[in-house]
Coordinates of C-alpha atoms and ligand atoms in Angstrom, one line a residue:
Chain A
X2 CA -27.1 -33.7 125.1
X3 CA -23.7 -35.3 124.4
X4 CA -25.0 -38.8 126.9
X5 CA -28.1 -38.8 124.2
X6 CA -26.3 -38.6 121.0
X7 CA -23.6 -41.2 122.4
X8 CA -27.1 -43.4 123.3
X9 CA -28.6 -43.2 119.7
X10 CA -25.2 -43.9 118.3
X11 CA -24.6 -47.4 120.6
X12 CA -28.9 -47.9 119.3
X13 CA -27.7 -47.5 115.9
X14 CA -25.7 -51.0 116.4
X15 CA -28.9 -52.8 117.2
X16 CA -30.7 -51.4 114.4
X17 CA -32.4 -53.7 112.0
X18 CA -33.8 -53.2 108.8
X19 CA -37.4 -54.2 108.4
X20 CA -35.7 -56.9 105.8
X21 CA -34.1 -58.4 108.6
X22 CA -38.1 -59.3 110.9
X23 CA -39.9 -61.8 110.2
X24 CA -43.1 -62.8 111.3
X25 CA -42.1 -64.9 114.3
X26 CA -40.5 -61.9 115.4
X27 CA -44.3 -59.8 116.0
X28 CA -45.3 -59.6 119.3
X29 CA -49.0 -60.8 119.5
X30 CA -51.4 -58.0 118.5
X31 CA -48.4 -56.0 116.9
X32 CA -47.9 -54.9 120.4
X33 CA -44.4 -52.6 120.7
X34 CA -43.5 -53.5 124.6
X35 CA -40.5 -51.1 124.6
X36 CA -41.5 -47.5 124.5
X37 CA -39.4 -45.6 122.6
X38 CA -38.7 -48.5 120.5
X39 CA -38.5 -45.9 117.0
X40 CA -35.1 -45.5 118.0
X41 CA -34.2 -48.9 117.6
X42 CA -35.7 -49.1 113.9
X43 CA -34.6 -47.9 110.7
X44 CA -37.3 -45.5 109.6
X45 CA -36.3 -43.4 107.5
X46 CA -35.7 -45.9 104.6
X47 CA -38.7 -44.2 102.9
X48 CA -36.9 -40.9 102.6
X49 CA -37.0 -39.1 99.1
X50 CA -34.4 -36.5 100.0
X51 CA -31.7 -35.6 103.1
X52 CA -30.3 -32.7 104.7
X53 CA -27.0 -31.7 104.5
X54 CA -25.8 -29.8 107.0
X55 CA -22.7 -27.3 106.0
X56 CA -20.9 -26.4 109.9
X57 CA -19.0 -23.5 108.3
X58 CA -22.4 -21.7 108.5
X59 CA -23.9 -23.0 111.6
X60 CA -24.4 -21.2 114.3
X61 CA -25.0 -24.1 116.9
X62 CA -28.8 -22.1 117.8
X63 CA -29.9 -25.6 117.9
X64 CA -33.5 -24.7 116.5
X65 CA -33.1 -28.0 113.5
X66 CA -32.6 -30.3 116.8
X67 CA -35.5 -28.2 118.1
X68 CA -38.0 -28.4 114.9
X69 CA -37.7 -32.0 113.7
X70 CA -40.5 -33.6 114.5
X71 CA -38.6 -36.9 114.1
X72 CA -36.6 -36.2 116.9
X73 CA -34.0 -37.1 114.1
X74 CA -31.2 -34.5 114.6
X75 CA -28.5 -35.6 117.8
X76 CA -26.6 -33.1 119.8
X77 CA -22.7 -33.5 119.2
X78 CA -20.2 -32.6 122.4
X79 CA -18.7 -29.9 120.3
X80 CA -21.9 -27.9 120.5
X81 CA -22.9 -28.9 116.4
X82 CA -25.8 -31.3 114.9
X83 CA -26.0 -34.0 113.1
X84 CA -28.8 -36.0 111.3
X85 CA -29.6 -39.3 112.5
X86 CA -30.6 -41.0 108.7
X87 CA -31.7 -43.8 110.4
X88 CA -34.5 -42.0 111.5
X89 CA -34.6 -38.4 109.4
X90 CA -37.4 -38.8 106.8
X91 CA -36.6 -36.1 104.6
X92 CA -39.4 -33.5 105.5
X93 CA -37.1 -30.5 104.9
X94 CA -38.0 -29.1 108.3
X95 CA -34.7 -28.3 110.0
X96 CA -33.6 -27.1 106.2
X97 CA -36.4 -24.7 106.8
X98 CA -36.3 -23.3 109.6
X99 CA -32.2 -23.2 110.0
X100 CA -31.9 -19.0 110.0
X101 CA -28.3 -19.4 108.6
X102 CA -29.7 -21.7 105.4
X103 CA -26.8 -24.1 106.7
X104 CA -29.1 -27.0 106.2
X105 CA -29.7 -28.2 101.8
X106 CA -32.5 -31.1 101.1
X107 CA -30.7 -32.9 98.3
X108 CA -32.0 -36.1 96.0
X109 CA -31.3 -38.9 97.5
X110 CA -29.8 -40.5 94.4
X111 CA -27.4 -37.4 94.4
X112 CA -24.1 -38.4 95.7
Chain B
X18 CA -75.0 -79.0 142.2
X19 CA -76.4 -76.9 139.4
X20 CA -79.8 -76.0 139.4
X21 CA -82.8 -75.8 137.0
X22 CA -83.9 -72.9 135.9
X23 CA -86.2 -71.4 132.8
X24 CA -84.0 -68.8 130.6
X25 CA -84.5 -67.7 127.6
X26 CA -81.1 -67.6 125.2
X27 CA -80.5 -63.3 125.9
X28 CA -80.8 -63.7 129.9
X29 CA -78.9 -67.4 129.5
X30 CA -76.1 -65.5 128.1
X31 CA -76.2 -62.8 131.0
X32 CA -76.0 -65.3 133.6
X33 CA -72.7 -66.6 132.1
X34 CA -71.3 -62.7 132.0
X35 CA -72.4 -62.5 135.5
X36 CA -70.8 -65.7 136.4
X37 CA -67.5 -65.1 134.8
X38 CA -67.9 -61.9 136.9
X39 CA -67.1 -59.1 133.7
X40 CA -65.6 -55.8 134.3
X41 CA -67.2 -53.9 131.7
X42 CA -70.2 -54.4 129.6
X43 CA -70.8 -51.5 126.6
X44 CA -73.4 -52.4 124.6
X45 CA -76.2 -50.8 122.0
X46 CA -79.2 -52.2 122.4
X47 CA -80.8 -53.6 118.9
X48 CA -83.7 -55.8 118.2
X49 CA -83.3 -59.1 118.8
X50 CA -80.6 -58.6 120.9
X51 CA -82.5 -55.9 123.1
X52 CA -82.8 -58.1 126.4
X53 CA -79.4 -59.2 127.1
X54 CA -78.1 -55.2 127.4
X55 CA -81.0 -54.4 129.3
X56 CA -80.6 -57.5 131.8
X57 CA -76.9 -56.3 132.0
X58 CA -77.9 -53.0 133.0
X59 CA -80.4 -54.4 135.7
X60 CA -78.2 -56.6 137.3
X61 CA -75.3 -53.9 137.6
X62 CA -78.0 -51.3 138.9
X63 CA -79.1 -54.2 141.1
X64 CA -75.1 -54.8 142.3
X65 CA -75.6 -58.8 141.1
X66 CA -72.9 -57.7 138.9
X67 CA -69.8 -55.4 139.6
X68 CA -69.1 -54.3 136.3
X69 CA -68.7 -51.1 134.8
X70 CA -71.7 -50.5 132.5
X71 CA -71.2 -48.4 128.9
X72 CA -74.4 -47.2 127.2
X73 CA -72.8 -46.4 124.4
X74 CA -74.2 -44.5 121.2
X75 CA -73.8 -46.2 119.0
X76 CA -72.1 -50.5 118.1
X77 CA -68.9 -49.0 116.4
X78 CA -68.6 -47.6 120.2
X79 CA -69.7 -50.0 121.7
X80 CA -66.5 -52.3 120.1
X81 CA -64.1 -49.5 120.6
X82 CA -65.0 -49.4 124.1
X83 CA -64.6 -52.9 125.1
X84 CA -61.3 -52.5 122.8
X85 CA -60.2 -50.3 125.4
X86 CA -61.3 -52.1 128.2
X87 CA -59.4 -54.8 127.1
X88 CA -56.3 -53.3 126.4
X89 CA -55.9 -52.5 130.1
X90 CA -56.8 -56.0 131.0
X91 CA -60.1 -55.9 131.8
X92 CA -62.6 -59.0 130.7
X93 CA -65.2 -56.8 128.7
X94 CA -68.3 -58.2 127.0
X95 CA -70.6 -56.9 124.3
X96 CA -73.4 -58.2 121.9
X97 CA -75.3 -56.8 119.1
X98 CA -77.0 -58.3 115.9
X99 CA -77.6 -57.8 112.0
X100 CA -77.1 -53.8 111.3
X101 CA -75.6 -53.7 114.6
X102 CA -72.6 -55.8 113.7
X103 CA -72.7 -53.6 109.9
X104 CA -72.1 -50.6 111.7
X105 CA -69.3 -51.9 114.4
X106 CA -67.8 -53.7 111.6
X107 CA -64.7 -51.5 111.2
X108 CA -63.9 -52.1 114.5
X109 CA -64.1 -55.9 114.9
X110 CA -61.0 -56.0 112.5
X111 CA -59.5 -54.0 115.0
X112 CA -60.2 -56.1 118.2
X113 CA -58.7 -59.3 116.9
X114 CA -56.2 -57.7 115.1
X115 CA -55.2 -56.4 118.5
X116 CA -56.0 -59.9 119.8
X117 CA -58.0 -58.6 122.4
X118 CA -60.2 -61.5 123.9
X119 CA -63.6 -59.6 123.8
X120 CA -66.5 -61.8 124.0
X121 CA -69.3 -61.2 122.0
X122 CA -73.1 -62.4 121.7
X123 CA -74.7 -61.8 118.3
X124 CA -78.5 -62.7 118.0
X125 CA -78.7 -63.4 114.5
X126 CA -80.2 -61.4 112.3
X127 CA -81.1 -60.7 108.5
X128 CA -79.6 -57.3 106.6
X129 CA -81.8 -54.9 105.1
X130 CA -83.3 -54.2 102.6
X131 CA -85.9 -55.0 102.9
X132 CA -86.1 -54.1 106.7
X133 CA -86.3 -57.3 108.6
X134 CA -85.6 -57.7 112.6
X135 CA -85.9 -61.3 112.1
X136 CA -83.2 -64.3 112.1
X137 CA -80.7 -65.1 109.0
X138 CA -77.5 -65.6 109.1
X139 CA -76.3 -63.0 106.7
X140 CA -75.1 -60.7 109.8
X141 CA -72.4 -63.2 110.1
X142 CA -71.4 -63.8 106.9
X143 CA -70.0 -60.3 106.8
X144 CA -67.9 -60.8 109.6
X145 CA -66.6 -64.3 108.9
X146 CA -63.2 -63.5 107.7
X147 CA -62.4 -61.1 110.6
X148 CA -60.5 -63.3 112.6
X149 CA -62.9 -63.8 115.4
X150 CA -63.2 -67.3 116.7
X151 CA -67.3 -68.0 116.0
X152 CA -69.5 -70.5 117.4
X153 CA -73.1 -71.5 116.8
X154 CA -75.7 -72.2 119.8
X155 CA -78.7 -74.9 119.4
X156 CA -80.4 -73.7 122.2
X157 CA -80.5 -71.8 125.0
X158 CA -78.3 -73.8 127.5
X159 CA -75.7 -73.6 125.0
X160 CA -76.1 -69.9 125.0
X161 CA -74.5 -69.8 128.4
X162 CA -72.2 -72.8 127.9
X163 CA -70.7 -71.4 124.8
X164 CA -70.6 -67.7 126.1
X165 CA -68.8 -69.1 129.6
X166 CA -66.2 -70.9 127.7
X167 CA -65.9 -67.6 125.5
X168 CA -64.1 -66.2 128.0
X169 CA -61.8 -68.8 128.8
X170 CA -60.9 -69.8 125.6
X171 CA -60.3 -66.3 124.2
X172 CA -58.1 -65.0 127.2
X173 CA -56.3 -67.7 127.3
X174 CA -52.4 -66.4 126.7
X175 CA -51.9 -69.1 123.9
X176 CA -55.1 -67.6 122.0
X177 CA -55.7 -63.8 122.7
X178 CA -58.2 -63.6 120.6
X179 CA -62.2 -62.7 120.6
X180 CA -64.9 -64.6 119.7
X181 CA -68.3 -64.3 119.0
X182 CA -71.1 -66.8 120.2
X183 CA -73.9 -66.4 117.4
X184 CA -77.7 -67.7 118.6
X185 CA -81.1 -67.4 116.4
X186 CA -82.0 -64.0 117.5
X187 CA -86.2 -64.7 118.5
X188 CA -86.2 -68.8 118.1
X189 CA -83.4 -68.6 120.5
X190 CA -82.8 -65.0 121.8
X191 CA -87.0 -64.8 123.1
X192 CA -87.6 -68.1 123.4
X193 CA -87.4 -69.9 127.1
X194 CA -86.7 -73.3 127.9
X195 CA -85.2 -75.3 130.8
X196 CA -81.8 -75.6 131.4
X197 CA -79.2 -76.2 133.9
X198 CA -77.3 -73.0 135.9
X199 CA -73.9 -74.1 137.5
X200 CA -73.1 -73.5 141.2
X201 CA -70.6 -70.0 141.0
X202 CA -68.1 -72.6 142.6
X203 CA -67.9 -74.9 139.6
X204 CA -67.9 -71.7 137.4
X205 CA -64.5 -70.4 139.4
X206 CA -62.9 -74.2 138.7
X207 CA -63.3 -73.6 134.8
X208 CA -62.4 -69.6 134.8
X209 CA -59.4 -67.6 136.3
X210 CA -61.5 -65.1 138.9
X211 CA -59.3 -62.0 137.0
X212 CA -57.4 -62.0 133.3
X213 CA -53.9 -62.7 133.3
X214 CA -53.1 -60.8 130.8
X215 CA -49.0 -59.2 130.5
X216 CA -49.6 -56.7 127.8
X217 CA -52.0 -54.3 129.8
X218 CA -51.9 -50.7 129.3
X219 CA -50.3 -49.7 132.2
X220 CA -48.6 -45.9 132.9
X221 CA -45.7 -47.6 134.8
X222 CA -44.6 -49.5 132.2
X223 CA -45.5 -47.8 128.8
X224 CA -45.9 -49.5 125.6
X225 CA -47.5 -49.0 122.7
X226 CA -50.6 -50.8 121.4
X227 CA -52.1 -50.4 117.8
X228 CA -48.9 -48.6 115.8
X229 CA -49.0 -48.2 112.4
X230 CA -47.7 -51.2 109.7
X231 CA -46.0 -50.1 106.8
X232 CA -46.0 -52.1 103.7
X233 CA -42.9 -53.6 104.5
X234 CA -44.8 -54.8 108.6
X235 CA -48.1 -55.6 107.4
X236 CA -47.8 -58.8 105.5
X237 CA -45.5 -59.9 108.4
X238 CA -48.4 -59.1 111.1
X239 CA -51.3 -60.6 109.3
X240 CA -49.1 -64.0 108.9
X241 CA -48.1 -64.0 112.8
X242 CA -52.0 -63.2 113.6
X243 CA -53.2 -66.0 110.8
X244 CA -50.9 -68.5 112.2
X245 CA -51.7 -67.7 115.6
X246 CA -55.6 -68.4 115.0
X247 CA -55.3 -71.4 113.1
X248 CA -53.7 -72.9 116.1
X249 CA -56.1 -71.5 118.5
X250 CA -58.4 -74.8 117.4
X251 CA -56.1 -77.0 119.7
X252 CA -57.2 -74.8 122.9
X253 CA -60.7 -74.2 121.7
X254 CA -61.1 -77.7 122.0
X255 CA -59.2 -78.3 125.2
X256 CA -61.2 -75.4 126.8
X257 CA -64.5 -78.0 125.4
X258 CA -63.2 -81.0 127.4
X259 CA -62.4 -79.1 130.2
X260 CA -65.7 -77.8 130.2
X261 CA -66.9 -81.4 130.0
X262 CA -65.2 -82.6 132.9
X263 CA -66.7 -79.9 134.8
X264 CA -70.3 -79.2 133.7
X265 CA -70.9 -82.9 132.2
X266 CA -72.1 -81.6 128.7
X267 CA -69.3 -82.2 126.0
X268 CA -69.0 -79.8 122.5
X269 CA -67.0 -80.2 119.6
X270 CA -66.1 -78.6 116.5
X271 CA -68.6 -81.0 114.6
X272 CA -71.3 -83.1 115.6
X273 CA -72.7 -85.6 113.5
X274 CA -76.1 -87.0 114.9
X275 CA -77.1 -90.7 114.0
X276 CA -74.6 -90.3 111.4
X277 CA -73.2 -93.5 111.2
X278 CA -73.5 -95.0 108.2
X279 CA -75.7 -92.2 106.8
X280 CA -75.3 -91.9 103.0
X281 CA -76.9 -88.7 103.2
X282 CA -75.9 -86.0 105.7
X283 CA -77.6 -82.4 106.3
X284 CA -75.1 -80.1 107.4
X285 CA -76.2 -76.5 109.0
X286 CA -75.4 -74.5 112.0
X287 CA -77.7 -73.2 114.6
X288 CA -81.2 -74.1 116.1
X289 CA -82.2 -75.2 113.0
X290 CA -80.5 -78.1 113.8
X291 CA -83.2 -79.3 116.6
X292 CA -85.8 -79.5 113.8
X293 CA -83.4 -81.2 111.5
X294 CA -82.9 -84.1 114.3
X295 CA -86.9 -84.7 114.4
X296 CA -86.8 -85.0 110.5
X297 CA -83.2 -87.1 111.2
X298 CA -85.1 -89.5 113.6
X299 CA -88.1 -90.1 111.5
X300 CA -86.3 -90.7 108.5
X301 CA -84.1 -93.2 110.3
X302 CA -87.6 -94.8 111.7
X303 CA -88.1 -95.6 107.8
X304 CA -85.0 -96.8 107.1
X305 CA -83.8 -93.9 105.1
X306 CA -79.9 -93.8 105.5
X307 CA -79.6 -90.3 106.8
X308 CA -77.6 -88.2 109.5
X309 CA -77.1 -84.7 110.7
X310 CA -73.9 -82.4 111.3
X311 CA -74.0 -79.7 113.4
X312 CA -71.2 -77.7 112.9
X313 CA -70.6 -75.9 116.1
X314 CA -67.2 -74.2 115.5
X315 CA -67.4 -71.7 112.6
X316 CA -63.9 -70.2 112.4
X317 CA -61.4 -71.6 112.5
X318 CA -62.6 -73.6 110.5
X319 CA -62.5 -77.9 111.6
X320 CA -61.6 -79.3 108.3
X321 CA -59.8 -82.4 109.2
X322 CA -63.2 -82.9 111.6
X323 CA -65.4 -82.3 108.9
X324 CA -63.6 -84.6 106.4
X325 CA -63.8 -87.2 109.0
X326 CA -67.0 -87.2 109.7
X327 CA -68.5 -87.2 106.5
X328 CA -65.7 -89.6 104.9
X329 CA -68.5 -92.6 104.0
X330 CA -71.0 -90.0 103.0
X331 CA -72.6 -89.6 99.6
X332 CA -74.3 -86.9 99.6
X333 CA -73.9 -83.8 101.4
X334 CA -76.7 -81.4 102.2
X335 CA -76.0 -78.0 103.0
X336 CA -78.8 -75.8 104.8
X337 CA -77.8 -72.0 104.5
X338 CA -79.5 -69.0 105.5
X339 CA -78.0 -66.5 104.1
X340 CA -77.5 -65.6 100.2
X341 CA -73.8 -65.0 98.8
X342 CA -75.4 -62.5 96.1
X343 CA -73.9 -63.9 92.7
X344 CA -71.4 -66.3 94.3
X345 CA -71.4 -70.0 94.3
X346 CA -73.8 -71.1 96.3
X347 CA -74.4 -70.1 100.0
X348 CA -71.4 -69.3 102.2
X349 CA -71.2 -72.3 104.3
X350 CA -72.0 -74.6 100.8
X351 CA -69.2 -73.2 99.4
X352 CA -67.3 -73.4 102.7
X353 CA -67.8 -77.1 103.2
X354 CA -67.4 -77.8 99.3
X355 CA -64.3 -76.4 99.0
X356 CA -63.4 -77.7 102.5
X357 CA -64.0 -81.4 101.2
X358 CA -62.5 -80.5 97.8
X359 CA -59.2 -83.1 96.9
X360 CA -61.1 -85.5 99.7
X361 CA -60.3 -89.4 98.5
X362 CA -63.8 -90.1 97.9
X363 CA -65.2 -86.2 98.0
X364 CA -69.0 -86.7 98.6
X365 CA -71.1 -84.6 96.3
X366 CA -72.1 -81.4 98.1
X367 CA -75.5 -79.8 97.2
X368 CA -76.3 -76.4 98.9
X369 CA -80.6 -75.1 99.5
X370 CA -81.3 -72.1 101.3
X371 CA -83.7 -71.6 103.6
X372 CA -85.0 -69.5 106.8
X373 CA -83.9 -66.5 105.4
X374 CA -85.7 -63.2 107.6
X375 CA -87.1 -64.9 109.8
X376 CA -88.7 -67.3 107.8
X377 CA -89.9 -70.6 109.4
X378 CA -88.8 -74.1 108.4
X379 CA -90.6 -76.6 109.2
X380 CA -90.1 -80.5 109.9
X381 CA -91.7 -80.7 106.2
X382 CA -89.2 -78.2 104.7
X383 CA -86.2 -79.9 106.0
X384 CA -87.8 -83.6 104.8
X385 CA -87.6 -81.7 101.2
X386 CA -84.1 -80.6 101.7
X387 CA -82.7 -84.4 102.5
X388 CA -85.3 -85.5 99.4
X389 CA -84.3 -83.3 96.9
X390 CA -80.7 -82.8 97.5
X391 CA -80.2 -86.8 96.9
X392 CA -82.2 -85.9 94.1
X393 CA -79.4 -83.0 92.9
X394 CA -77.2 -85.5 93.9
X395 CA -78.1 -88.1 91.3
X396 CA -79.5 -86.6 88.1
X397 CA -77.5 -82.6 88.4
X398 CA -79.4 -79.6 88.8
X399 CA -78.8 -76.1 86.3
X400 CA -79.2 -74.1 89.9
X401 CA -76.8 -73.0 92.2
X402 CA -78.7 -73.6 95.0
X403 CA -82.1 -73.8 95.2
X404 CA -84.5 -72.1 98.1
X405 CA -86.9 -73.9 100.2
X406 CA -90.4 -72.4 101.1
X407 CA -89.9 -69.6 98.5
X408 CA -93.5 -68.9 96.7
X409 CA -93.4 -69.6 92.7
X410 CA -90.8 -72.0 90.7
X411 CA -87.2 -70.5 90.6
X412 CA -85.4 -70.8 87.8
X413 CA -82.6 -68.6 86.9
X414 CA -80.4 -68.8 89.7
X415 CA -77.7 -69.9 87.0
X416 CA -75.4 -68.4 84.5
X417 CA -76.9 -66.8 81.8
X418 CA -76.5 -68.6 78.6
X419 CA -73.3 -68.0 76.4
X420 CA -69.6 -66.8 77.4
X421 CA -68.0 -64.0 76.6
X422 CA -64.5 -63.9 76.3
X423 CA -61.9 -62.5 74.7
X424 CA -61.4 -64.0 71.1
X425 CA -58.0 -65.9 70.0
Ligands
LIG10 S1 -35.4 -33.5 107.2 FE1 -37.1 -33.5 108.7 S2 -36.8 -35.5 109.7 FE2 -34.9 -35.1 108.7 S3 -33.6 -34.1 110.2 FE3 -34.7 -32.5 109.0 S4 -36.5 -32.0 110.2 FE4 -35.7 -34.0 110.9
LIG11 S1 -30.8 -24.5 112.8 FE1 -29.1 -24.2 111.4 S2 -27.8 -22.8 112.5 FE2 -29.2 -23.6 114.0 S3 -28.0 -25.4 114.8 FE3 -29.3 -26.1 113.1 S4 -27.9 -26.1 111.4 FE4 -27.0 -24.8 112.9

């Protein structure tokens, strides 16, 4: 768990914006050569709302991490979660499903 | 030494498959294209060709297949014609978008309604802006040139990208005349024996082909795939001289006959272009200053070709056989106008239409064509285009009288 978040964090580096390709940059055929390439992109610039996750009432059951279907939430060493917002697009899932309603959607204009 | 033989265009093209030994043929079979699935078939059941048969059920799976087959690196083939190529059409966006190197025989055919199995080519006007490279045959020993160098043009890693041979489905597709079969050897000098091809689908080394473009991908992928195809043209015409070297008969993108000089040229694509040269040699005979262009290569379009070779030209004749319903004038008229459009010296450009379902046109028909288009040409003409052969005086194919806009 705690290699993978560390993995996604060191990604997070090489991340670029879909601002940032340009057409030269498309493989032929808009053929993605690297599976698990997702990771690398920022795709959850679309997102409406986020989850905020409160770890006073978490109980580390790890179901968010096992629910998203974005594969969005990491595994810290100390046993919590955390939202990756690179990649979390706001579906409300984990907020859900959490059985200790530690996880709120908010607006994403809201601070 | 190649070696003469009696083909008609559908098994011409099936040689060349067999030749360029294909891995996977999936194919519908539809009037006039009927004999070149069902000579596949035979020669796989016979074992003169070790591909991998589909009978598909149906052209949108016939495409999707060869799709497939491609995107594991196989060299796939298909063909199809008129409602054939209406039904597949979702998927032929798809196989150049995914700049898979498919080749494809369509034997040209009018749409319906009314029902006619008969040649136009309206079948390909509907396809002509998805990104397929397209070439027209004259005859049937171009059928198998043009579908051999199909293959190597298309997989070649600098293009990637399909393309359709088009032939006059019955003048050509039924039709047998002599023409020359190359020794397998020769055929093996012009094409790789297997596709190199280093996207393939492959479970050791997972990728992912066709994912999804959101707004902010898609304009970026169409421009990469745009550019991409417009630079094709330099390697569809190398793969023509190699081909010369090799086989002795040289194609280009345009090919004037007796044109030099000519202050009137007919321009059209296909078989009617044998007919035309009787009408061009006559005329010449006379002393009528008159040419031909073939034009071979359909997309991407040759414009500097074309401006060059009709650069002391008057008059420009354009022989379509297909309608643009309510447009401006037949698709390759308003192709080659708009091609010439800006030119120095533009030449005028007058479009007729002709041969639509089927419909023959004769040496005479063509003779009116050259006549009254330097007629057009002169003294104007309230008609778009006009038709030859059509029964009964046309007039209306204009705009209505009066504008309606809104006022000041
Ligand atoms: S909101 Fe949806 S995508 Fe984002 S972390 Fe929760 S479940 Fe995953
Ligand atoms: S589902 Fe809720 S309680 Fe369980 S780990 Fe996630 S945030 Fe904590």
């Amino acid at each position: 768990m705690a290699t993978k978040a560390r993995k996604t964090k060191a990604a997070v580096k090489k991340l670029r914006t879909a601002s940032e390709v340009t057409w030269r940059d498309m493989e032929v055929g808009g053929i993605l050569t690297d599976a698990g390439s997702a990771a690398l992109r920022r795709t959850g610039d679309w997102r409406s709302e986020r989850p905020i996750l409160d770890k006073e009432k978490c109980n580390k059951c790890g179901l968010c991490w096992l629910y998203c279907p974005d594969a969005a939430v990491d595994a810290c060493e100390d046993g919590y979660y955390e939202v990756n917002l690179y990649s979390c697009k706001g579906c409300g899932i984990c907020a859900e499903i959490c059985p200790k309603e530690a996880i709120t959607m908010i607006e994403e204009e809201e601070e | 030494m190649s070696k003469r033989v009696a083909l008609e265009a559908s098994h011409a093209c099936c040689e060349a498959v067999r030749m360029a030994d294909t891995d996977v043929v999936a194919a519908y079979p539809i009037t006039p294209q009927t004999h070149v699935p069902e000579r596949l078939a035979e020669m796989v059941a016979d074992g003169e060709l070790d591909a991998e048969y589909i009978p598909v059920e149906s052209e949108h799976s016939a495409m999707s297949a060869c799709c497939g087959a491609s995107a594991v690196g196989a060299r796939a083939f298909t063909t199809t014609a008129g409602v054939g190529l209406e039904l597949m059409h979702e998927v032929v966006y798809i196989a150049s978008s995914m700049r898979y190197p498919i080749v494809m025989v369509i034997c040209n055919r009018a749409l319906s309604a009314p029902l006619s199995v008969w040649c136009d080519h309206s079948d390909v006007m509907s396809v002509r802006d998805t990104g397929w490279i397209q070439v027209f045959c004259q005859n049937n020993q171009e059928a198998f040139d043009m579908t051999l160098w199909a293959f190597r043009v298309g997989e070649d890693p600098k293009v990637l990208f399909p393309v359709m041979v088009h032939f006059d489905g019955f003048t050509l597709s039924h039709v047998t005349e002599a023409m020359f079969l190359p020794e397998q050897e020769e055929v093996d000098r012009f094409l790789p024996k297997k596709r190199q091809y280093q996207f393939a689908l492959d479970p050791d080394k997972p990728m992912t082909h066709g994912a999804f473009g959101p707004p902010d991908m898609y304009t970026e992928s169409k421009i990469s795939q745009e550019v991409a195809f417009r630079k094709s043209k330099e390697l569809i015409i190398q793969g023509w001289k190699e081909f010369g070297k090799i086989f002795g008969r040289y194609y280009y993108p345009v090919e004037p006959y007796r044109a030099e000089g000519a202050k009137t040229m007919l321009l059209m694509m296909g078989s009617l272009n044998e007919t035309a040269k009787l009408v061009v040699d006559r005329k010449r005979e006379k002393g009528e200053s008159v040419g031909l262009i073939n034009l071979r290569l359909w997309r991407p379009f040759p414009f500097e070709e074309l401006r060059q070779a009709v650069k002391d030209a008057e008059t420009i004749v354009v022989f379509d056989r297909c309608i643009s319903f309510g447009g401006p004038g037949g698709p390759v008229f308003s192709e080659v106008r708009s091609a010439l459009y800006g030119m120095e010296r533009m030449p005028k450009v007058v479009g007729f239409v002709g041969g639509l379902g089927g419909r023959d046109v004769p040496i005479k028909d063509i003779e009116y064509a050259f006549d009254r288009g330097r007629e057009v040409a002169e003294k104007g003409s309230e008609e778009i285009f006009e038709t030859v052969g059509v029964r009964g005086k046309v007039e209306g194919i204009r705009e209505p009288k009066g504008v309606y806009l809104p006022a000041k």
